[in-house]
Amino acid sequence: MVVGSPATFRIDGSLEAADGDGLLAAQDINEAFLQLTTPEEREHFHRHLELDFGYTLPDVGRLRCNAAQQRGSISLAVRLLPPKIPTIDELELPAICRELAMKPRGLVIITGPTGSGKSTTLAAMIQHLNFNETRHIVTIEDPIEYVYTSIKCAVTQRQLGSDTLSFANALKHILRQDPDVILVGEMRDPDTADAVLTIAETGHFILTTGHAPSATQAIERVV
């Protein structure tokens, strides 16, 4: 959503403008931004001119949103997530994903470009674990995308900004929370990568994502 352009949707990888809605005005986007965000999120946006956030539409699902300043106005990108966490079978993921989800320790990195399904793959693996094991899962996300209900596992979800200051800061204290499994939404910086590797070396199971075109390049970026 950009001022002066029609609302645009990405469908099967291609952009398509909405029919009949005309061009978006700044007021249209400002009103949408106000409805989707909390006062704390708006304060963060006005300080940093960037904001990643999530929003729940009852009976529809979660929205993953990004707000950015462009040419003096707000632009919005909104991604609709499935209302139900898909299973590994529903996503037709390889059997290795089921095996990896059940590992007692180690590091799993899901890599790929934006929109390739990294977060959904992780969610399916976490949910598989949630149905089959009794462990404490702690997630650190920016923003929280899929909301988990504790089934066999106890699930704690923390969001940057509202629950912790940064990935690195959350990871610094996480071992005192007695986790068995840790999900880090993304390794964005060297401090986070160092903390992820250190925790994996302590015998915990940690899952995360990275932007890399291949598994080899993902490892190269980490080290």
PDB file of C-alpha atoms in Angstrom:
ATOM      1  CA  MET A   1       0.000   0.000   0.000  1.00  0.00           C
ATOM      2  CA  VAL A   2       1.645   3.206  -1.258  1.00  0.00           C
ATOM      3  CA  VAL A   3       0.204   6.717  -1.482  1.00  0.00           C
ATOM      4  CA  GLY A   4      -0.753   7.612  -5.050  1.00  0.00           C
ATOM      5  CA  SER A   5      -1.027   3.993  -6.221  1.00  0.00           C
ATOM      6  CA  PRO A   6      -3.840   1.436  -6.101  1.00  0.00           C
ATOM      7  CA  ALA A   7      -3.743  -1.307  -3.484  1.00  0.00           C
ATOM      8  CA  THR A   8      -1.558  -4.044  -4.948  1.00  0.00           C
ATOM      9  CA  PHE A   9      -1.574  -7.784  -4.253  1.00  0.00           C
ATOM     10  CA  ARG A  10       1.124 -10.361  -4.904  1.00  0.00           C
ATOM     11  CA  ILE A  11      -0.545 -13.491  -6.286  1.00  0.00           C
ATOM     12  CA  ASP A  12       1.586 -16.495  -7.277  1.00  0.00           C
ATOM     13  CA  GLY A  13       4.637 -14.226  -7.382  1.00  0.00           C
ATOM     14  CA  SER A  14       3.122 -11.528  -9.624  1.00  0.00           C
ATOM     15  CA  LEU A  15       1.813  -8.096  -8.603  1.00  0.00           C
ATOM     16  CA  GLU A  16      -1.802  -7.296  -9.441  1.00  0.00           C
ATOM     17  CA  ALA A  17      -3.518  -3.960  -8.787  1.00  0.00           C
ATOM     18  CA  ALA A  18      -6.939  -4.018  -7.139  1.00  0.00           C
ATOM     19  CA  ASP A  19      -9.819  -3.209  -9.475  1.00  0.00           C
ATOM     20  CA  GLY A  20     -12.068  -0.242  -8.893  1.00  0.00           C
ATOM     21  CA  ASP A  21     -10.580   1.063  -5.648  1.00  0.00           C
ATOM     22  CA  GLY A  22      -8.792   4.043  -7.173  1.00  0.00           C
ATOM     23  CA  LEU A  23      -5.548   5.494  -5.866  1.00  0.00           C
ATOM     24  CA  LEU A  24      -4.698   5.336  -2.173  1.00  0.00           C
ATOM     25  CA  ALA A  25      -4.521   8.634  -0.312  1.00  0.00           C
ATOM     26  CA  ALA A  26      -2.277   9.306   2.678  1.00  0.00           C
ATOM     27  CA  GLN A  27      -5.380   9.354   4.901  1.00  0.00           C
ATOM     28  CA  ASP A  28      -6.345   5.837   3.762  1.00  0.00           C
ATOM     29  CA  ILE A  29      -2.985   4.386   4.744  1.00  0.00           C
ATOM     30  CA  ASN A  30      -2.757   6.414   7.954  1.00  0.00           C
ATOM     31  CA  GLU A  31      -6.149   5.061   9.058  1.00  0.00           C
ATOM     32  CA  ALA A  32      -5.091   1.491   8.275  1.00  0.00           C
ATOM     33  CA  PHE A  33      -1.837   2.027  10.191  1.00  0.00           C
ATOM     34  CA  LEU A  34      -3.730   3.347  13.230  1.00  0.00           C
ATOM     35  CA  GLN A  35      -6.105   0.366  13.225  1.00  0.00           C
ATOM     36  CA  LEU A  36      -3.319  -2.212  12.940  1.00  0.00           C
ATOM     37  CA  THR A  37      -0.836  -0.832  15.485  1.00  0.00           C
ATOM     38  CA  THR A  38      -0.621  -0.221  19.216  1.00  0.00           C
ATOM     39  CA  PRO A  39       0.470   3.142  20.676  1.00  0.00           C
ATOM     40  CA  GLU A  40       3.852   1.595  21.549  1.00  0.00           C
ATOM     41  CA  GLU A  41       4.333   0.371  17.987  1.00  0.00           C
ATOM     42  CA  ARG A  42       3.436   3.788  16.582  1.00  0.00           C
ATOM     43  CA  GLU A  43       5.955   5.425  18.918  1.00  0.00           C
ATOM     44  CA  HIS A  44       8.629   2.997  17.685  1.00  0.00           C
ATOM     45  CA  PHE A  45       7.750   3.807  14.067  1.00  0.00           C
ATOM     46  CA  HIS A  46       7.965   7.564  14.584  1.00  0.00           C
ATOM     47  CA  ARG A  47      11.399   7.135  16.206  1.00  0.00           C
ATOM     48  CA  HIS A  48      12.864   4.727  13.654  1.00  0.00           C
ATOM     49  CA  LEU A  49      10.666   5.219  10.530  1.00  0.00           C
ATOM     50  CA  GLU A  50      10.522   1.406  10.193  1.00  0.00           C
ATOM     51  CA  LEU A  51       8.310  -1.140  11.941  1.00  0.00           C
ATOM     52  CA  ASP A  52       7.738  -4.886  11.728  1.00  0.00           C
ATOM     53  CA  PHE A  53       4.604  -5.952  13.573  1.00  0.00           C
ATOM     54  CA  GLY A  54       1.875  -8.554  13.723  1.00  0.00           C
ATOM     55  CA  TYR A  55      -1.894  -8.292  13.966  1.00  0.00           C
ATOM     56  CA  THR A  56      -4.627 -10.869  14.566  1.00  0.00           C
ATOM     57  CA  LEU A  57      -7.855 -10.756  12.556  1.00  0.00           C
ATOM     58  CA  PRO A  58     -10.447 -12.856  14.417  1.00  0.00           C
ATOM     59  CA  ASP A  59     -11.676 -15.830  12.359  1.00  0.00           C
ATOM     60  CA  VAL A  60      -9.241 -14.904   9.571  1.00  0.00           C
ATOM     61  CA  GLY A  61      -5.683 -15.329  10.832  1.00  0.00           C
ATOM     62  CA  ARG A  62      -2.508 -13.444  11.617  1.00  0.00           C
ATOM     63  CA  LEU A  63      -1.120 -10.598   9.555  1.00  0.00           C
ATOM     64  CA  ARG A  64       2.609  -9.993   9.285  1.00  0.00           C
ATOM     65  CA  CYS A  65       3.065  -6.313   8.548  1.00  0.00           C
ATOM     66  CA  ASN A  66       5.809  -3.831   7.733  1.00  0.00           C
ATOM     67  CA  ALA A  67       5.467  -0.060   7.822  1.00  0.00           C
ATOM     68  CA  ALA A  68       8.070   2.200   6.254  1.00  0.00           C
ATOM     69  CA  GLN A  69       8.413   5.889   5.521  1.00  0.00           C
ATOM     70  CA  GLN A  70       8.548   6.764   1.817  1.00  0.00           C
ATOM     71  CA  ARG A  71       8.509  10.264   0.334  1.00  0.00           C
ATOM     72  CA  GLY A  72       7.082  11.691   3.532  1.00  0.00           C
ATOM     73  CA  SER A  73       4.224   9.204   3.892  1.00  0.00           C
ATOM     74  CA  ILE A  74       3.633   5.715   5.286  1.00  0.00           C
ATOM     75  CA  SER A  75       3.747   2.618   3.095  1.00  0.00           C
ATOM     76  CA  LEU A  76       2.420  -0.738   4.287  1.00  0.00           C
ATOM     77  CA  ALA A  77       3.203  -4.312   3.282  1.00  0.00           C
ATOM     78  CA  VAL A  78       0.812  -6.880   4.760  1.00  0.00           C
ATOM     79  CA  ARG A  79       1.147 -10.659   4.514  1.00  0.00           C
ATOM     80  CA  LEU A  80      -1.748 -12.935   5.469  1.00  0.00           C
ATOM     81  CA  LEU A  81      -0.719 -16.058   7.355  1.00  0.00           C
ATOM     82  CA  PRO A  82      -2.887 -19.186   7.488  1.00  0.00           C
ATOM     83  CA  PRO A  83      -5.316 -19.210  10.451  1.00  0.00           C
ATOM     84  CA  LYS A  84      -4.202 -22.747  11.303  1.00  0.00           C
ATOM     85  CA  ILE A  85      -0.564 -23.785  11.525  1.00  0.00           C
ATOM     86  CA  PRO A  86      -0.054 -26.167   8.584  1.00  0.00           C
ATOM     87  CA  THR A  87       1.405 -29.596   9.231  1.00  0.00           C
ATOM     88  CA  ILE A  88       4.581 -30.964   7.705  1.00  0.00           C
ATOM     89  CA  ASP A  89       2.434 -33.289   5.575  1.00  0.00           C
ATOM     90  CA  GLU A  90       0.147 -30.477   4.397  1.00  0.00           C
ATOM     91  CA  LEU A  91       3.180 -28.484   3.254  1.00  0.00           C
ATOM     92  CA  GLU A  92       4.555 -31.609   1.539  1.00  0.00           C
ATOM     93  CA  LEU A  93       7.903 -31.059   3.223  1.00  0.00           C
ATOM     94  CA  PRO A  94      10.562 -33.779   3.040  1.00  0.00           C
ATOM     95  CA  ALA A  95      10.614 -36.400   5.798  1.00  0.00           C
ATOM     96  CA  ILE A  96      13.883 -34.976   7.135  1.00  0.00           C
ATOM     97  CA  CYS A  97      11.915 -32.003   8.542  1.00  0.00           C
ATOM     98  CA  ARG A  98       9.993 -34.362  10.812  1.00  0.00           C
ATOM     99  CA  GLU A  99      13.225 -36.021  11.922  1.00  0.00           C
ATOM    100  CA  LEU A 100      14.990 -32.716  12.552  1.00  0.00           C
ATOM    101  CA  ALA A 101      12.079 -31.385  14.614  1.00  0.00           C
ATOM    102  CA  MET A 102      12.506 -34.267  17.061  1.00  0.00           C
ATOM    103  CA  LYS A 103      16.242 -33.801  17.637  1.00  0.00           C
ATOM    104  CA  PRO A 104      17.201 -33.378  21.306  1.00  0.00           C
ATOM    105  CA  ARG A 105      20.006 -30.914  20.579  1.00  0.00           C
ATOM    106  CA  GLY A 106      21.789 -29.088  17.769  1.00  0.00           C
ATOM    107  CA  LEU A 107      21.178 -26.212  15.349  1.00  0.00           C
ATOM    108  CA  VAL A 108      18.736 -26.104  12.418  1.00  0.00           C
ATOM    109  CA  ILE A 109      18.828 -23.140   9.997  1.00  0.00           C
ATOM    110  CA  ILE A 110      16.005 -22.737   7.467  1.00  0.00           C
ATOM    111  CA  THR A 111      17.259 -20.615   4.564  1.00  0.00           C
ATOM    112  CA  GLY A 112      15.736 -19.030   1.497  1.00  0.00           C
ATOM    113  CA  PRO A 113      14.662 -15.684   0.016  1.00  0.00           C
ATOM    114  CA  THR A 114      11.842 -13.548   1.402  1.00  0.00           C
ATOM    115  CA  GLY A 115       8.472 -15.206   0.926  1.00  0.00           C
ATOM    116  CA  SER A 116       9.890 -18.688   0.335  1.00  0.00           C
ATOM    117  CA  GLY A 117       8.170 -20.216   3.376  1.00  0.00           C
ATOM    118  CA  LYS A 118      10.901 -20.178   6.021  1.00  0.00           C
ATOM    119  CA  SER A 119       8.622 -19.092   8.864  1.00  0.00           C
ATOM    120  CA  THR A 120       5.850 -21.488   7.861  1.00  0.00           C
ATOM    121  CA  THR A 121       8.308 -24.386   7.670  1.00  0.00           C
ATOM    122  CA  LEU A 122       9.602 -23.568  11.150  1.00  0.00           C
ATOM    123  CA  ALA A 123       6.054 -23.294  12.477  1.00  0.00           C
ATOM    124  CA  ALA A 124       5.153 -26.726  11.091  1.00  0.00           C
ATOM    125  CA  MET A 125       8.247 -28.250  12.707  1.00  0.00           C
ATOM    126  CA  ILE A 126       7.539 -26.595  16.064  1.00  0.00           C
ATOM    127  CA  GLN A 127       3.925 -27.747  15.939  1.00  0.00           C
ATOM    128  CA  HIS A 128       5.017 -31.319  15.129  1.00  0.00           C
ATOM    129  CA  LEU A 129       7.207 -31.212  18.230  1.00  0.00           C
ATOM    130  CA  ASN A 130       4.341 -29.705  20.222  1.00  0.00           C
ATOM    131  CA  PHE A 131       2.096 -32.668  19.355  1.00  0.00           C
ATOM    132  CA  ASN A 132       4.675 -35.368  20.043  1.00  0.00           C
ATOM    133  CA  GLU A 133       7.095 -34.354  22.816  1.00  0.00           C
ATOM    134  CA  THR A 134       7.009 -32.835  26.296  1.00  0.00           C
ATOM    135  CA  ARG A 135       9.487 -29.970  26.158  1.00  0.00           C
ATOM    136  CA  HIS A 136       9.688 -26.276  26.966  1.00  0.00           C
ATOM    137  CA  ILE A 137       9.793 -24.266  23.731  1.00  0.00           C
ATOM    138  CA  VAL A 138      10.808 -20.593  23.859  1.00  0.00           C
ATOM    139  CA  THR A 139      10.418 -18.466  20.731  1.00  0.00           C
ATOM    140  CA  ILE A 140      11.928 -15.024  20.099  1.00  0.00           C
ATOM    141  CA  GLU A 141      10.288 -13.357  17.121  1.00  0.00           C
ATOM    142  CA  ASP A 142       9.986 -10.009  15.333  1.00  0.00           C
ATOM    143  CA  PRO A 143       7.041 -10.015  15.149  1.00  0.00           C
ATOM    144  CA  ILE A 144       5.235 -13.105  16.471  1.00  0.00           C
ATOM    145  CA  GLU A 145       3.747 -14.722  13.385  1.00  0.00           C
ATOM    146  CA  TYR A 146       2.053 -17.992  14.321  1.00  0.00           C
ATOM    147  CA  VAL A 147       0.524 -18.226  17.801  1.00  0.00           C
ATOM    148  CA  TYR A 148       1.038 -21.633  19.430  1.00  0.00           C
ATOM    149  CA  THR A 149      -1.234 -23.299  21.946  1.00  0.00           C
ATOM    150  CA  SER A 150       0.624 -25.480  24.435  1.00  0.00           C
ATOM    151  CA  ILE A 151      -0.369 -29.086  23.670  1.00  0.00           C
ATOM    152  CA  LYS A 152       2.241 -31.527  24.966  1.00  0.00           C
ATOM    153  CA  CYS A 153       4.934 -28.863  25.084  1.00  0.00           C
ATOM    154  CA  ALA A 154       4.922 -25.684  27.153  1.00  0.00           C
ATOM    155  CA  VAL A 155       5.337 -22.820  24.676  1.00  0.00           C
ATOM    156  CA  THR A 156       6.613 -19.350  25.624  1.00  0.00           C
ATOM    157  CA  GLN A 157       6.556 -16.695  22.883  1.00  0.00           C
ATOM    158  CA  ARG A 158       8.452 -13.410  23.132  1.00  0.00           C
ATOM    159  CA  GLN A 159       8.253 -10.506  20.704  1.00  0.00           C
ATOM    160  CA  LEU A 160      10.932  -7.899  20.098  1.00  0.00           C
ATOM    161  CA  GLY A 161       9.897  -4.489  21.314  1.00  0.00           C
ATOM    162  CA  SER A 162       7.099  -5.575  23.645  1.00  0.00           C
ATOM    163  CA  ASP A 163       8.748  -8.526  25.446  1.00  0.00           C
ATOM    164  CA  THR A 164      12.490  -8.055  24.885  1.00  0.00           C
ATOM    165  CA  LEU A 165      14.839  -5.447  23.443  1.00  0.00           C
ATOM    166  CA  SER A 166      16.695  -7.562  20.890  1.00  0.00           C
ATOM    167  CA  PHE A 167      17.447 -11.116  19.810  1.00  0.00           C
ATOM    168  CA  ALA A 168      20.908 -10.880  21.356  1.00  0.00           C
ATOM    169  CA  ASN A 169      19.577  -9.534  24.657  1.00  0.00           C
ATOM    170  CA  ALA A 170      16.910 -12.244  24.899  1.00  0.00           C
ATOM    171  CA  LEU A 171      19.438 -14.979  24.145  1.00  0.00           C
ATOM    172  CA  LYS A 172      21.784 -13.631  26.813  1.00  0.00           C
ATOM    173  CA  HIS A 173      19.264 -14.592  29.517  1.00  0.00           C
ATOM    174  CA  ILE A 174      17.344 -17.420  27.886  1.00  0.00           C
ATOM    175  CA  LEU A 175      19.112 -20.367  29.525  1.00  0.00           C
ATOM    176  CA  ARG A 176      17.763 -19.222  32.908  1.00  0.00           C
ATOM    177  CA  GLN A 177      14.250 -19.790  31.528  1.00  0.00           C
ATOM    178  CA  ASP A 178      14.913 -23.557  31.402  1.00  0.00           C
ATOM    179  CA  PRO A 179      14.248 -24.080  27.665  1.00  0.00           C
ATOM    180  CA  ASP A 180      14.621 -27.370  25.809  1.00  0.00           C
ATOM    181  CA  VAL A 181      13.947 -25.873  22.377  1.00  0.00           C
ATOM    182  CA  ILE A 182      14.637 -22.302  21.261  1.00  0.00           C
ATOM    183  CA  LEU A 183      13.293 -20.663  18.109  1.00  0.00           C
ATOM    184  CA  VAL A 184      15.048 -17.477  16.980  1.00  0.00           C
ATOM    185  CA  GLY A 185      13.046 -15.777  14.245  1.00  0.00           C
ATOM    186  CA  GLU A 186      16.108 -14.577  12.348  1.00  0.00           C
ATOM    187  CA  MET A 187      19.868 -14.250  12.758  1.00  0.00           C
ATOM    188  CA  ARG A 188      20.265 -10.601  11.794  1.00  0.00           C
ATOM    189  CA  ASP A 189      23.620  -9.633  13.245  1.00  0.00           C
ATOM    190  CA  PRO A 190      26.926 -11.098  14.473  1.00  0.00           C
ATOM    191  CA  ASP A 191      25.916 -10.871  18.153  1.00  0.00           C
ATOM    192  CA  THR A 192      22.801 -12.956  17.534  1.00  0.00           C
ATOM    193  CA  ALA A 193      24.725 -15.485  15.442  1.00  0.00           C
ATOM    194  CA  ASP A 194      27.372 -15.831  18.171  1.00  0.00           C
ATOM    195  CA  ALA A 195      24.709 -16.357  20.827  1.00  0.00           C
ATOM    196  CA  VAL A 196      22.902 -18.955  18.696  1.00  0.00           C
ATOM    197  CA  LEU A 197      26.107 -20.954  18.184  1.00  0.00           C
ATOM    198  CA  THR A 198      27.017 -20.758  21.877  1.00  0.00           C
ATOM    199  CA  ILE A 199      23.589 -22.016  22.956  1.00  0.00           C
ATOM    200  CA  ALA A 200      23.690 -24.858  20.438  1.00  0.00           C
ATOM    201  CA  GLU A 201      27.078 -25.880  21.844  1.00  0.00           C
ATOM    202  CA  THR A 202      25.596 -26.111  25.366  1.00  0.00           C
ATOM    203  CA  GLY A 203      23.397 -29.028  24.305  1.00  0.00           C
ATOM    204  CA  HIS A 204      20.153 -27.206  23.546  1.00  0.00           C
ATOM    205  CA  PHE A 205      18.082 -27.519  20.365  1.00  0.00           C
ATOM    206  CA  ILE A 206      17.803 -24.234  18.478  1.00  0.00           C
ATOM    207  CA  LEU A 207      15.995 -23.405  15.235  1.00  0.00           C
ATOM    208  CA  THR A 208      16.345 -20.200  13.243  1.00  0.00           C
ATOM    209  CA  THR A 209      16.135 -18.721   9.743  1.00  0.00           C
ATOM    210  CA  GLY A 210      18.543 -16.925   7.462  1.00  0.00           C
ATOM    211  CA  HIS A 211      18.494 -15.167   4.118  1.00  0.00           C
ATOM    212  CA  ALA A 212      20.756 -17.239   1.889  1.00  0.00           C
ATOM    213  CA  PRO A 213      20.233 -19.012  -1.453  1.00  0.00           C
ATOM    214  CA  SER A 214      21.759 -22.298  -0.264  1.00  0.00           C
ATOM    215  CA  ALA A 215      22.605 -24.252   2.889  1.00  0.00           C
ATOM    216  CA  THR A 216      26.330 -23.831   2.191  1.00  0.00           C
ATOM    217  CA  GLN A 217      26.094 -20.060   1.976  1.00  0.00           C
ATOM    218  CA  ALA A 218      23.984 -19.989   5.136  1.00  0.00           C
ATOM    219  CA  ILE A 219      26.806 -21.683   7.066  1.00  0.00           C
ATOM    220  CA  GLU A 220      29.358 -19.314   5.533  1.00  0.00           C
ATOM    221  CA  ARG A 221      27.337 -16.325   6.722  1.00  0.00           C
ATOM    222  CA  VAL A 222      27.088 -17.716  10.257  1.00  0.00           C
ATOM    223  CA  VAL A 223      30.798 -18.425  10.655  1.00  0.00           C
TER     224      VAL A 223
END
